[in-house]
PDB file of C-alpha atoms in Angstrom:
ATOM      1  CA  MET A   1     -56.788  55.799 -86.669  1.00  0.00           C
ATOM      2  CA  THR A   2     -56.330  56.514 -83.384  1.00  0.00           C
ATOM      3  CA  ASP A   3     -57.155  53.431 -81.143  1.00  0.00           C
ATOM      4  CA  HIS A   4     -60.322  53.488 -79.656  1.00  0.00           C
ATOM      5  CA  VAL A   5     -60.158  54.344 -75.710  1.00  0.00           C
ATOM      6  CA  PRO A   6     -64.102  51.817 -73.600  1.00  0.00           C
ATOM      7  CA  TYR A   7     -65.722  53.741 -71.187  1.00  0.00           C
ATOM      8  CA  ARG A   8     -65.044  52.539 -68.365  1.00  0.00           C
ATOM      9  CA  ALA A   9     -67.571  52.347 -65.215  1.00  0.00           C
ATOM     10  CA  GLY A  10     -68.587  51.305 -61.757  1.00  0.00           C
ATOM     11  CA  PHE A  11     -67.767  50.912 -58.031  1.00  0.00           C
ATOM     12  CA  ALA A  12     -64.524  50.009 -55.794  1.00  0.00           C
ATOM     13  CA  CYS A  13     -64.045  50.052 -52.195  1.00  0.00           C
ATOM     14  CA  PHE A  14     -61.087  50.673 -49.941  1.00  0.00           C
ATOM     15  CA  VAL A  15     -60.959  48.528 -47.061  1.00  0.00           C
ATOM     16  CA  GLY A  16     -57.976  47.889 -44.108  1.00  0.00           C
ATOM     17  CA  ARG A  17     -57.373  47.940 -40.592  1.00  0.00           C
ATOM     18  CA  PRO A  18     -59.175  50.698 -39.010  1.00  0.00           C
ATOM     19  CA  ASN A  19     -57.247  54.242 -39.419  1.00  0.00           C
ATOM     20  CA  ALA A  20     -55.348  52.971 -42.105  1.00  0.00           C
ATOM     21  CA  GLY A  21     -56.151  56.059 -44.316  1.00  0.00           C
ATOM     22  CA  LYS A  22     -58.854  55.014 -46.146  1.00  0.00           C
ATOM     23  CA  SER A  23     -61.439  57.901 -45.814  1.00  0.00           C
ATOM     24  CA  THR A  24     -58.581  60.646 -46.050  1.00  0.00           C
ATOM     25  CA  LEU A  25     -57.492  58.398 -49.370  1.00  0.00           C
ATOM     26  CA  THR A  26     -61.952  59.044 -50.421  1.00  0.00           C
ATOM     27  CA  ASN A  27     -61.898  62.560 -49.965  1.00  0.00           C
ATOM     28  CA  ALA A  28     -58.241  63.277 -51.851  1.00  0.00           C
ATOM     29  CA  ILE A  29     -59.060  61.553 -54.921  1.00  0.00           C
ATOM     30  CA  ILE A  30     -62.983  62.735 -54.676  1.00  0.00           C
ATOM     31  CA  GLY A  31     -62.032  66.140 -54.361  1.00  0.00           C
ATOM     32  CA  SER A  32     -64.376  66.863 -51.365  1.00  0.00           C
ATOM     33  CA  LYS A  33     -64.901  66.309 -48.051  1.00  0.00           C
ATOM     34  CA  ILE A  34     -67.460  63.374 -47.849  1.00  0.00           C
ATOM     35  CA  ALA A  35     -65.960  61.027 -45.484  1.00  0.00           C
ATOM     36  CA  ILE A  36     -65.639  61.834 -41.865  1.00  0.00           C
ATOM     37  CA  THR A  37     -61.516  61.872 -40.824  1.00  0.00           C
ATOM     38  CA  SER A  38     -60.238  61.590 -37.535  1.00  0.00           C
ATOM     39  CA  ASN A  39     -56.991  60.777 -35.868  1.00  0.00           C
ATOM     40  CA  ARG A  40     -59.497  57.961 -33.831  1.00  0.00           C
ATOM     41  CA  PRO A  41     -59.972  54.341 -35.232  1.00  0.00           C
ATOM     42  CA  GLN A  42     -62.785  53.424 -35.581  1.00  0.00           C
ATOM     43  CA  THR A  43     -65.025  56.921 -36.345  1.00  0.00           C
ATOM     44  CA  THR A  44     -66.712  55.944 -40.429  1.00  0.00           C
ATOM     45  CA  ARG A  45     -70.278  54.703 -39.476  1.00  0.00           C
ATOM     46  CA  HIS A  46     -72.433  54.622 -43.487  1.00  0.00           C
ATOM     47  CA  VAL A  47     -71.705  53.959 -46.610  1.00  0.00           C
ATOM     48  CA  VAL A  48     -70.429  56.880 -47.856  1.00  0.00           C
ATOM     49  CA  ARG A  49     -70.399  57.112 -51.731  1.00  0.00           C
ATOM     50  CA  GLY A  50     -68.334  59.440 -53.559  1.00  0.00           C
ATOM     51  CA  ILE A  51     -68.309  60.116 -57.240  1.00  0.00           C
ATOM     52  CA  LEU A  52     -65.044  60.715 -59.624  1.00  0.00           C
ATOM     53  CA  HIS A  53     -66.012  61.915 -63.323  1.00  0.00           C
ATOM     54  CA  ARG A  54     -63.327  61.665 -65.751  1.00  0.00           C
ATOM     55  CA  PRO A  55     -63.021  61.812 -69.537  1.00  0.00           C
ATOM     56  CA  ASP A  56     -63.135  58.025 -70.280  1.00  0.00           C
ATOM     57  CA  SER A  57     -64.232  56.184 -67.300  1.00  0.00           C
ATOM     58  CA  GLN A  58     -66.669  56.729 -63.552  1.00  0.00           C
ATOM     59  CA  LEU A  59     -65.189  55.679 -60.572  1.00  0.00           C
ATOM     60  CA  ILE A  60     -67.523  55.334 -57.320  1.00  0.00           C
ATOM     61  CA  LEU A  61     -65.903  54.475 -54.503  1.00  0.00           C
ATOM     62  CA  VAL A  62     -67.858  53.158 -51.516  1.00  0.00           C
ATOM     63  CA  ASP A  63     -66.519  53.719 -47.973  1.00  0.00           C
ATOM     64  CA  THR A  64     -66.701  51.421 -45.042  1.00  0.00           C
ATOM     65  CA  PRO A  65     -66.184  51.465 -41.271  1.00  0.00           C
ATOM     66  CA  GLY A  66     -62.527  49.773 -40.268  1.00  0.00           C
ATOM     67  CA  LEU A  67     -63.180  45.751 -40.128  1.00  0.00           C
ATOM     68  CA  HIS A  68     -62.626  45.210 -36.005  1.00  0.00           C
ATOM     69  CA  LYS A  69     -62.997  42.240 -34.032  1.00  0.00           C
ATOM     70  CA  PRO A  70     -65.971  43.447 -32.803  1.00  0.00           C
ATOM     71  CA  ARG A  71     -67.365  44.133 -28.709  1.00  0.00           C
ATOM     72  CA  THR A  72     -70.706  44.677 -29.351  1.00  0.00           C
ATOM     73  CA  LEU A  73     -73.870  44.302 -31.210  1.00  0.00           C
ATOM     74  CA  LEU A  74     -72.946  48.203 -33.023  1.00  0.00           C
ATOM     75  CA  GLY A  75     -69.568  45.938 -33.289  1.00  0.00           C
ATOM     76  CA  GLN A  76     -70.345  42.978 -35.408  1.00  0.00           C
ATOM     77  CA  ARG A  77     -73.117  45.242 -37.846  1.00  0.00           C
ATOM     78  CA  LEU A  78     -71.044  47.090 -38.830  1.00  0.00           C
ATOM     79  CA  ASN A  79     -67.803  43.962 -39.982  1.00  0.00           C
ATOM     80  CA  ASP A  80     -70.943  42.486 -41.893  1.00  0.00           C
ATOM     81  CA  LEU A  81     -71.882  45.824 -43.656  1.00  0.00           C
ATOM     82  CA  VAL A  82     -68.159  46.067 -44.535  1.00  0.00           C
ATOM     83  CA  ARG A  83     -68.566  42.301 -46.136  1.00  0.00           C
ATOM     84  CA  ALA A  84     -72.049  43.092 -47.812  1.00  0.00           C
ATOM     85  CA  THR A  85     -69.386  45.863 -49.299  1.00  0.00           C
ATOM     86  CA  TRP A  86     -67.043  44.002 -50.809  1.00  0.00           C
ATOM     87  CA  SER A  87     -68.980  41.102 -52.175  1.00  0.00           C
ATOM     88  CA  GLU A  88     -70.421  43.820 -54.565  1.00  0.00           C
ATOM     89  CA  THR A  89     -68.139  46.484 -55.860  1.00  0.00           C
ATOM     90  CA  ASP A  90     -66.158  45.546 -58.833  1.00  0.00           C
ATOM     91  CA  VAL A  91     -62.404  46.413 -57.383  1.00  0.00           C
ATOM     92  CA  VAL A  92     -61.099  46.227 -53.243  1.00  0.00           C
ATOM     93  CA  GLY A  93     -58.355  48.779 -53.001  1.00  0.00           C
ATOM     94  CA  LEU A  94     -56.414  46.867 -49.269  1.00  0.00           C
ATOM     95  CA  CYS A  95     -54.542  49.509 -46.916  1.00  0.00           C
ATOM     96  CA  ILE A  96     -52.198  49.108 -45.004  1.00  0.00           C
ATOM     97  CA  PRO A  97     -50.083  51.939 -43.685  1.00  0.00           C
ATOM     98  CA  ALA A  98     -46.271  52.897 -45.086  1.00  0.00           C
ATOM     99  CA  ASN A  99     -45.562  53.170 -41.370  1.00  0.00           C
ATOM    100  CA  GLU A 100     -46.878  50.438 -39.519  1.00  0.00           C
ATOM    101  CA  LYS A 101     -45.313  46.734 -39.830  1.00  0.00           C
ATOM    102  CA  VAL A 102     -48.128  44.156 -41.369  1.00  0.00           C
ATOM    103  CA  GLY A 103     -49.862  42.638 -39.112  1.00  0.00           C
ATOM    104  CA  PRO A 104     -52.029  40.030 -38.040  1.00  0.00           C
ATOM    105  CA  GLY A 105     -55.378  42.014 -39.260  1.00  0.00           C
ATOM    106  CA  ASP A 106     -54.037  42.716 -42.792  1.00  0.00           C
ATOM    107  CA  ARG A 107     -53.714  39.541 -42.978  1.00  0.00           C
ATOM    108  CA  LEU A 108     -56.801  38.021 -41.622  1.00  0.00           C
ATOM    109  CA  ILE A 109     -58.197  41.409 -43.825  1.00  0.00           C
ATOM    110  CA  SER A 110     -55.961  39.761 -47.205  1.00  0.00           C
ATOM    111  CA  LYS A 111     -57.588  36.240 -46.854  1.00  0.00           C
ATOM    112  CA  GLU A 112     -61.238  37.069 -46.517  1.00  0.00           C
ATOM    113  CA  ILE A 113     -60.706  39.551 -49.766  1.00  0.00           C
ATOM    114  CA  GLU A 114     -58.626  36.995 -52.061  1.00  0.00           C
ATOM    115  CA  GLU A 115     -61.909  34.842 -52.471  1.00  0.00           C
ATOM    116  CA  LEU A 116     -63.919  37.992 -53.484  1.00  0.00           C
ATOM    117  CA  ARG A 117     -64.227  37.935 -57.522  1.00  0.00           C
ATOM    118  CA  THR A 118     -62.947  40.692 -57.131  1.00  0.00           C
ATOM    119  CA  LYS A 119     -60.017  42.333 -58.673  1.00  0.00           C
ATOM    120  CA  ILE A 120     -57.892  43.222 -55.748  1.00  0.00           C
ATOM    121  CA  VAL A 121     -54.669  46.480 -55.651  1.00  0.00           C
ATOM    122  CA  ALA A 122     -53.030  46.788 -52.705  1.00  0.00           C
ATOM    123  CA  VAL A 123     -52.999  50.882 -51.437  1.00  0.00           C
ATOM    124  CA  VAL A 124     -49.868  51.069 -48.948  1.00  0.00           C
ATOM    125  CA  THR A 125     -50.723  54.959 -47.613  1.00  0.00           C
ATOM    126  CA  LYS A 126     -49.158  57.936 -45.966  1.00  0.00           C
ATOM    127  CA  THR A 127     -46.386  57.360 -47.950  1.00  0.00           C
ATOM    128  CA  ASP A 128     -45.105  60.658 -46.690  1.00  0.00           C
ATOM    129  CA  LEU A 129     -44.484  58.988 -42.960  1.00  0.00           C
ATOM    130  CA  VAL A 130     -41.341  56.775 -44.082  1.00  0.00           C
ATOM    131  CA  SER A 131     -37.568  57.362 -45.946  1.00  0.00           C
ATOM    132  CA  LYS A 132     -37.331  55.803 -49.505  1.00  0.00           C
ATOM    133  CA  ALA A 133     -35.803  52.008 -47.320  1.00  0.00           C
ATOM    134  CA  ASP A 134     -38.718  51.417 -45.217  1.00  0.00           C
ATOM    135  CA  LEU A 135     -41.298  52.063 -48.400  1.00  0.00           C
ATOM    136  CA  ALA A 136     -38.833  49.678 -50.509  1.00  0.00           C
ATOM    137  CA  LYS A 137     -39.059  46.750 -47.315  1.00  0.00           C
ATOM    138  CA  GLN A 138     -42.915  47.042 -46.663  1.00  0.00           C
ATOM    139  CA  LEU A 139     -43.575  47.262 -50.418  1.00  0.00           C
ATOM    140  CA  MET A 140     -42.116  44.183 -50.528  1.00  0.00           C
ATOM    141  CA  ASP A 141     -43.369  42.406 -47.382  1.00  0.00           C
ATOM    142  CA  VAL A 142     -46.540  43.204 -48.798  1.00  0.00           C
ATOM    143  CA  SER A 143     -46.220  41.908 -51.573  1.00  0.00           C
ATOM    144  CA  LYS A 144     -46.186  38.574 -50.698  1.00  0.00           C
ATOM    145  CA  LEU A 145     -49.743  38.873 -48.804  1.00  0.00           C
ATOM    146  CA  ALA A 146     -51.659  38.290 -51.700  1.00  0.00           C
ATOM    147  CA  ASP A 147     -51.752  37.614 -55.225  1.00  0.00           C
ATOM    148  CA  PHE A 148     -52.374  41.677 -56.065  1.00  0.00           C
ATOM    149  CA  ALA A 149     -53.499  42.951 -59.867  1.00  0.00           C
ATOM    150  CA  ASP A 150     -51.425  45.738 -59.084  1.00  0.00           C
ATOM    151  CA  ILE A 151     -49.409  47.733 -55.326  1.00  0.00           C
ATOM    152  CA  VAL A 152     -50.095  51.322 -55.273  1.00  0.00           C
ATOM    153  CA  PRO A 153     -48.245  52.996 -52.754  1.00  0.00           C
ATOM    154  CA  CYS A 154     -49.326  57.304 -51.602  1.00  0.00           C
ATOM    155  CA  SER A 155     -49.647  59.759 -49.908  1.00  0.00           C
ATOM    156  CA  ALA A 156     -53.642  61.400 -49.344  1.00  0.00           C
ATOM    157  CA  VAL A 157     -52.160  64.302 -47.090  1.00  0.00           C
ATOM    158  CA  THR A 158     -49.373  64.956 -49.602  1.00  0.00           C
ATOM    159  CA  GLY A 159     -51.214  64.270 -53.114  1.00  0.00           C
ATOM    160  CA  GLU A 160     -48.508  61.629 -53.827  1.00  0.00           C
ATOM    161  CA  GLN A 161     -49.079  58.854 -56.786  1.00  0.00           C
ATOM    162  CA  VAL A 162     -52.435  59.764 -56.137  1.00  0.00           C
ATOM    163  CA  ASP A 163     -53.603  60.131 -59.485  1.00  0.00           C
ATOM    164  CA  THR A 164     -51.175  56.970 -60.348  1.00  0.00           C
ATOM    165  CA  LEU A 165     -53.545  55.107 -58.084  1.00  0.00           C
ATOM    166  CA  VAL A 166     -57.108  56.345 -59.427  1.00  0.00           C
ATOM    167  CA  GLU A 167     -55.693  55.602 -63.429  1.00  0.00           C
ATOM    168  CA  VAL A 168     -54.818  51.558 -62.154  1.00  0.00           C
ATOM    169  CA  ILE A 169     -57.763  51.237 -60.364  1.00  0.00           C
ATOM    170  CA  SER A 170     -60.067  52.892 -63.312  1.00  0.00           C
ATOM    171  CA  GLY A 171     -58.082  50.732 -65.204  1.00  0.00           C
ATOM    172  CA  HIS A 172     -59.420  47.569 -63.904  1.00  0.00           C
ATOM    173  CA  LEU A 173     -63.075  48.695 -64.244  1.00  0.00           C
ATOM    174  CA  PRO A 174     -65.653  47.080 -66.227  1.00  0.00           C
ATOM    175  CA  GLU A 175     -66.243  49.282 -69.479  1.00  0.00           C
ATOM    176  CA  SER A 176     -70.138  49.491 -69.135  1.00  0.00           C
ATOM    177  CA  PRO A 177     -71.805  53.430 -69.381  1.00  0.00           C
ATOM    178  CA  GLN A 178     -72.057  56.011 -67.324  1.00  0.00           C
ATOM    179  CA  LEU A 179     -73.845  55.485 -63.801  1.00  0.00           C
ATOM    180  CA  TYR A 180     -74.199  58.275 -61.937  1.00  0.00           C
ATOM    181  CA  PRO A 181     -75.237  61.189 -63.410  1.00  0.00           C
ATOM    182  CA  ASP A 182     -72.695  65.063 -64.337  1.00  0.00           C
ATOM    183  CA  HIS A 183     -72.208  67.455 -60.969  1.00  0.00           C
ATOM    184  CA  MET A 184     -73.262  64.289 -58.877  1.00  0.00           C
ATOM    185  CA  ILE A 185     -70.365  63.789 -56.676  1.00  0.00           C
ATOM    186  CA  THR A 186     -72.231  61.886 -53.864  1.00  0.00           C
ATOM    187  CA  ASP A 187     -75.201  60.124 -53.598  1.00  0.00           C
ATOM    188  CA  GLU A 188     -75.292  59.744 -49.516  1.00  0.00           C
ATOM    189  CA  PRO A 189     -78.341  61.580 -47.936  1.00  0.00           C
ATOM    190  CA  GLU A 190     -77.698  64.862 -46.759  1.00  0.00           C
ATOM    191  CA  ARG A 191     -78.838  64.479 -43.732  1.00  0.00           C
ATOM    192  CA  VAL A 192     -76.372  61.505 -42.732  1.00  0.00           C
ATOM    193  CA  MET A 193     -73.301  63.996 -43.743  1.00  0.00           C
ATOM    194  CA  ILE A 194     -74.244  66.476 -41.879  1.00  0.00           C
ATOM    195  CA  ALA A 195     -75.273  64.202 -38.795  1.00  0.00           C
ATOM    196  CA  GLU A 196     -71.296  62.599 -39.438  1.00  0.00           C
ATOM    197  CA  LEU A 197     -69.470  66.231 -39.763  1.00  0.00           C
ATOM    198  CA  ILE A 198     -71.232  66.857 -36.652  1.00  0.00           C
ATOM    199  CA  ARG A 199     -70.084  63.681 -35.090  1.00  0.00           C
ATOM    200  CA  GLU A 200     -67.059  64.891 -36.272  1.00  0.00           C
ATOM    201  CA  ALA A 201     -66.791  67.332 -34.688  1.00  0.00           C
ATOM    202  CA  ALA A 202     -67.561  65.941 -31.782  1.00  0.00           C
ATOM    203  CA  LEU A 203     -65.219  63.610 -32.032  1.00  0.00           C
ATOM    204  CA  GLU A 204     -62.289  66.135 -31.748  1.00  0.00           C
ATOM    205  CA  GLY A 205     -60.236  66.080 -28.641  1.00  0.00           C
ATOM    206  CA  VAL A 206     -62.288  63.901 -26.393  1.00  0.00           C
ATOM    207  CA  ARG A 207     -61.110  61.385 -24.459  1.00  0.00           C
ATOM    208  CA  ASP A 208     -60.209  57.363 -26.145  1.00  0.00           C
ATOM    209  CA  GLU A 209     -63.396  55.832 -24.627  1.00  0.00           C
ATOM    210  CA  LEU A 210     -65.680  58.096 -26.281  1.00  0.00           C
ATOM    211  CA  PRO A 211     -65.345  57.643 -30.278  1.00  0.00           C
ATOM    212  CA  HIS A 212     -68.052  55.083 -30.123  1.00  0.00           C
ATOM    213  CA  SER A 213     -70.200  56.054 -27.774  1.00  0.00           C
ATOM    214  CA  ILE A 214     -71.417  59.206 -30.130  1.00  0.00           C
ATOM    215  CA  ALA A 215     -74.064  59.201 -32.183  1.00  0.00           C
ATOM    216  CA  VAL A 216     -75.889  61.870 -33.905  1.00  0.00           C
ATOM    217  CA  VAL A 217     -79.846  62.928 -35.200  1.00  0.00           C
ATOM    218  CA  ILE A 218     -80.950  64.637 -37.369  1.00  0.00           C
ATOM    219  CA  GLU A 219     -84.432  65.867 -35.880  1.00  0.00           C
ATOM    220  CA  GLU A 220     -84.863  69.044 -37.950  1.00  0.00           C
ATOM    221  CA  ILE A 221     -84.125  71.100 -41.127  1.00  0.00           C
ATOM    222  CA  LEU A 222     -86.219  74.089 -41.604  1.00  0.00           C
ATOM    223  CA  ASP A 223     -85.763  76.512 -44.647  1.00  0.00           C
ATOM    224  CA  GLU A 224     -85.140  80.373 -42.667  1.00  0.00           C
ATOM    225  CA  GLU A 225     -85.852  83.143 -44.672  1.00  0.00           C
ATOM    226  CA  SER A 226     -84.292  86.255 -42.677  1.00  0.00           C
ATOM    227  CA  GLU A 227     -83.942  89.557 -44.162  1.00  0.00           C
ATOM    228  CA  GLY A 228     -83.526  87.964 -47.966  1.00  0.00           C
ATOM    229  CA  ASN A 229     -80.944  85.975 -46.241  1.00  0.00           C
ATOM    230  CA  PRO A 230     -81.407  82.491 -45.981  1.00  0.00           C
ATOM    231  CA  ARG A 231     -80.449  79.817 -43.737  1.00  0.00           C
ATOM    232  CA  LYS A 232     -81.194  76.415 -42.461  1.00  0.00           C
ATOM    233  CA  HIS A 233     -82.098  75.620 -38.819  1.00  0.00           C
ATOM    234  CA  ILE A 234     -81.072  72.308 -38.389  1.00  0.00           C
ATOM    235  CA  TYR A 235     -81.636  70.679 -34.664  1.00  0.00           C
ATOM    236  CA  ALA A 236     -79.938  67.857 -34.048  1.00  0.00           C
ATOM    237  CA  ASP A 237     -79.225  65.576 -31.139  1.00  0.00           C
ATOM    238  CA  ILE A 238     -76.160  63.745 -29.759  1.00  0.00           C
ATOM    239  CA  TYR A 239     -76.496  60.575 -28.157  1.00  0.00           C
ATOM    240  CA  VAL A 240     -73.647  59.570 -25.391  1.00  0.00           C
ATOM    241  CA  GLU A 241     -73.983  56.619 -23.590  1.00  0.00           C
ATOM    242  CA  ARG A 242     -73.191  57.448 -19.786  1.00  0.00           C
ATOM    243  CA  PRO A 243     -74.397  60.504 -18.252  1.00  0.00           C
ATOM    244  CA  SER A 244     -70.622  60.106 -17.330  1.00  0.00           C
ATOM    245  CA  GLN A 245     -69.467  60.849 -21.437  1.00  0.00           C
ATOM    246  CA  LYS A 246     -72.591  63.745 -21.742  1.00  0.00           C
ATOM    247  CA  ALA A 247     -70.817  66.075 -19.647  1.00  0.00           C
ATOM    248  CA  ILE A 248     -67.464  64.733 -21.297  1.00  0.00           C
ATOM    249  CA  VAL A 249     -69.436  66.177 -24.183  1.00  0.00           C
ATOM    250  CA  ILE A 250     -70.560  69.878 -23.425  1.00  0.00           C
ATOM    251  CA  GLY A 251     -67.557  70.848 -20.968  1.00  0.00           C
ATOM    252  CA  LYS A 252     -66.693  72.922 -18.649  1.00  0.00           C
ATOM    253  CA  GLY A 253     -69.514  75.831 -18.698  1.00  0.00           C
ATOM    254  CA  GLY A 254     -70.538  75.010 -21.840  1.00  0.00           C
ATOM    255  CA  ALA A 255     -67.000  75.570 -23.911  1.00  0.00           C
ATOM    256  CA  ARG A 256     -66.453  72.177 -25.974  1.00  0.00           C
ATOM    257  CA  MET A 257     -70.281  72.223 -26.132  1.00  0.00           C
ATOM    258  CA  LYS A 258     -69.844  75.878 -28.203  1.00  0.00           C
ATOM    259  CA  HIS A 259     -66.191  74.343 -29.881  1.00  0.00           C
ATOM    260  CA  VAL A 260     -68.563  71.619 -31.577  1.00  0.00           C
ATOM    261  CA  GLY A 261     -71.484  73.871 -33.178  1.00  0.00           C
ATOM    262  CA  THR A 262     -68.685  76.601 -34.170  1.00  0.00           C
ATOM    263  CA  GLN A 263     -66.863  73.701 -35.308  1.00  0.00           C
ATOM    264  CA  ALA A 264     -69.932  71.876 -37.173  1.00  0.00           C
ATOM    265  CA  ARG A 265     -71.534  74.744 -38.331  1.00  0.00           C
ATOM    266  CA  LYS A 266     -68.550  75.472 -40.375  1.00  0.00           C
ATOM    267  CA  GLU A 267     -68.199  72.394 -42.386  1.00  0.00           C
ATOM    268  CA  ILE A 268     -72.040  72.261 -42.863  1.00  0.00           C
ATOM    269  CA  GLY A 269     -72.174  75.579 -44.545  1.00  0.00           C
ATOM    270  CA  LYS A 270     -69.735  74.386 -46.580  1.00  0.00           C
ATOM    271  CA  LEU A 271     -71.337  70.644 -47.327  1.00  0.00           C
ATOM    272  CA  ILE A 272     -74.697  72.955 -48.515  1.00  0.00           C
ATOM    273  CA  ASP A 273     -73.113  75.521 -49.648  1.00  0.00           C
ATOM    274  CA  SER A 274     -75.807  78.211 -46.597  1.00  0.00           C
ATOM    275  CA  ARG A 275     -75.743  79.772 -43.778  1.00  0.00           C
ATOM    276  CA  VAL A 276     -76.212  77.553 -40.604  1.00  0.00           C
ATOM    277  CA  PHE A 277     -78.413  78.049 -37.301  1.00  0.00           C
ATOM    278  CA  LEU A 278     -77.837  75.017 -35.656  1.00  0.00           C
ATOM    279  CA  ASP A 279     -79.303  74.228 -32.758  1.00  0.00           C
ATOM    280  CA  LEU A 280     -77.729  71.137 -30.569  1.00  0.00           C
ATOM    281  CA  HIS A 281     -78.580  68.761 -27.152  1.00  0.00           C
ATOM    282  CA  VAL A 282     -76.994  66.423 -25.893  1.00  0.00           C
ATOM    283  CA  ARG A 283     -79.380  63.236 -24.050  1.00  0.00           C
ATOM    284  CA  VAL A 284     -77.554  59.792 -22.840  1.00  0.00           C
ATOM    285  CA  ALA A 285     -79.597  56.864 -24.948  1.00  0.00           C
ATOM    286  CA  LYS A 286     -77.883  53.948 -22.171  1.00  0.00           C
ATOM    287  CA  ASP A 287     -76.197  51.179 -23.983  1.00  0.00           C
ATOM    288  CA  TRP A 288     -77.374  51.503 -26.461  1.00  0.00           C
ATOM    289  CA  GLN A 289     -74.038  50.065 -28.716  1.00  0.00           C
ATOM    290  CA  ARG A 290     -76.403  47.070 -27.154  1.00  0.00           C
ATOM    291  CA  ASN A 291     -80.474  47.361 -27.236  1.00  0.00           C
ATOM    292  CA  PRO A 292     -81.473  46.814 -30.793  1.00  0.00           C
ATOM    293  CA  LYS A 293     -84.516  48.702 -30.793  1.00  0.00           C
ATOM    294  CA  LEU A 294     -81.811  52.467 -29.720  1.00  0.00           C
ATOM    295  CA  LEU A 295     -79.342  50.881 -32.094  1.00  0.00           C
ATOM    296  CA  GLN A 296     -82.444  51.407 -34.896  1.00  0.00           C
ATOM    297  CA  ARG A 297     -83.625  54.600 -33.304  1.00  0.00           C
ATOM    298  CA  LEU A 298     -79.684  55.826 -34.013  1.00  0.00           C
ATOM    299  CA  GLY A 299     -79.654  54.776 -38.263  1.00  0.00           C
ATOM    300  CA  PHE A 300     -78.345  51.376 -37.446  1.00  0.00           C
TER     301      PHE A 300
END
């Protein structure tokens, strides 16, 4: 007689310093682009849930912004969001890159999450960037940070050990019936995801000072029938804080803006499985990160 394997379902989130590979890992596990990724730190602003359906479990991944030293009201709100998310999940995966020394930021986060009543798994990311010897040393250093339920090294880029990580996290979830219907891979509203894809495209290749200053608001989405070939007509505004930033986003003769539109249209088309017409405008909202009214208007 075979042993009955209990069905498990629950929430897990990856935490860590900005740019520790959390969003890339979320995308690798869900197998679909649900969290925006960028080589700029601090690009994730919304809690994105990705849902992984397995024969014996349902893993709901919550993606949080990186914890950082807040310099603005937006930064403070993002940190509050991170902490609220941690306290509501069943498993927390602390992401620490294999190619960066364990630092004060990692120690700070470890200390904070140790106080939670959740299972803590250390995830050593970006293992494809280091030698076996360096990885072994990093695993030793990470193990000294806290009393982890498990430590799993993996690479979201090559896919190495990602399945093992899923197995480990799923094993720590509570016994529970399915929480979301089959075939659902995220519960994020479509508008939020479309806005994030536009913001990701706008972030590509811009100077370091811009990431925090870009916000995107979807003004309208219309269905358009053209000769029996439907497409979505999306009107969106890209907000920056200063006229000089507007010039950077638009680029010389509108070249950057054109690239942003092409890139975003391609990704949105994949997301909603439809042809897309994208109407983008860049607007200046002076110091919006420090203005409570503007933060609310821009969805924070």
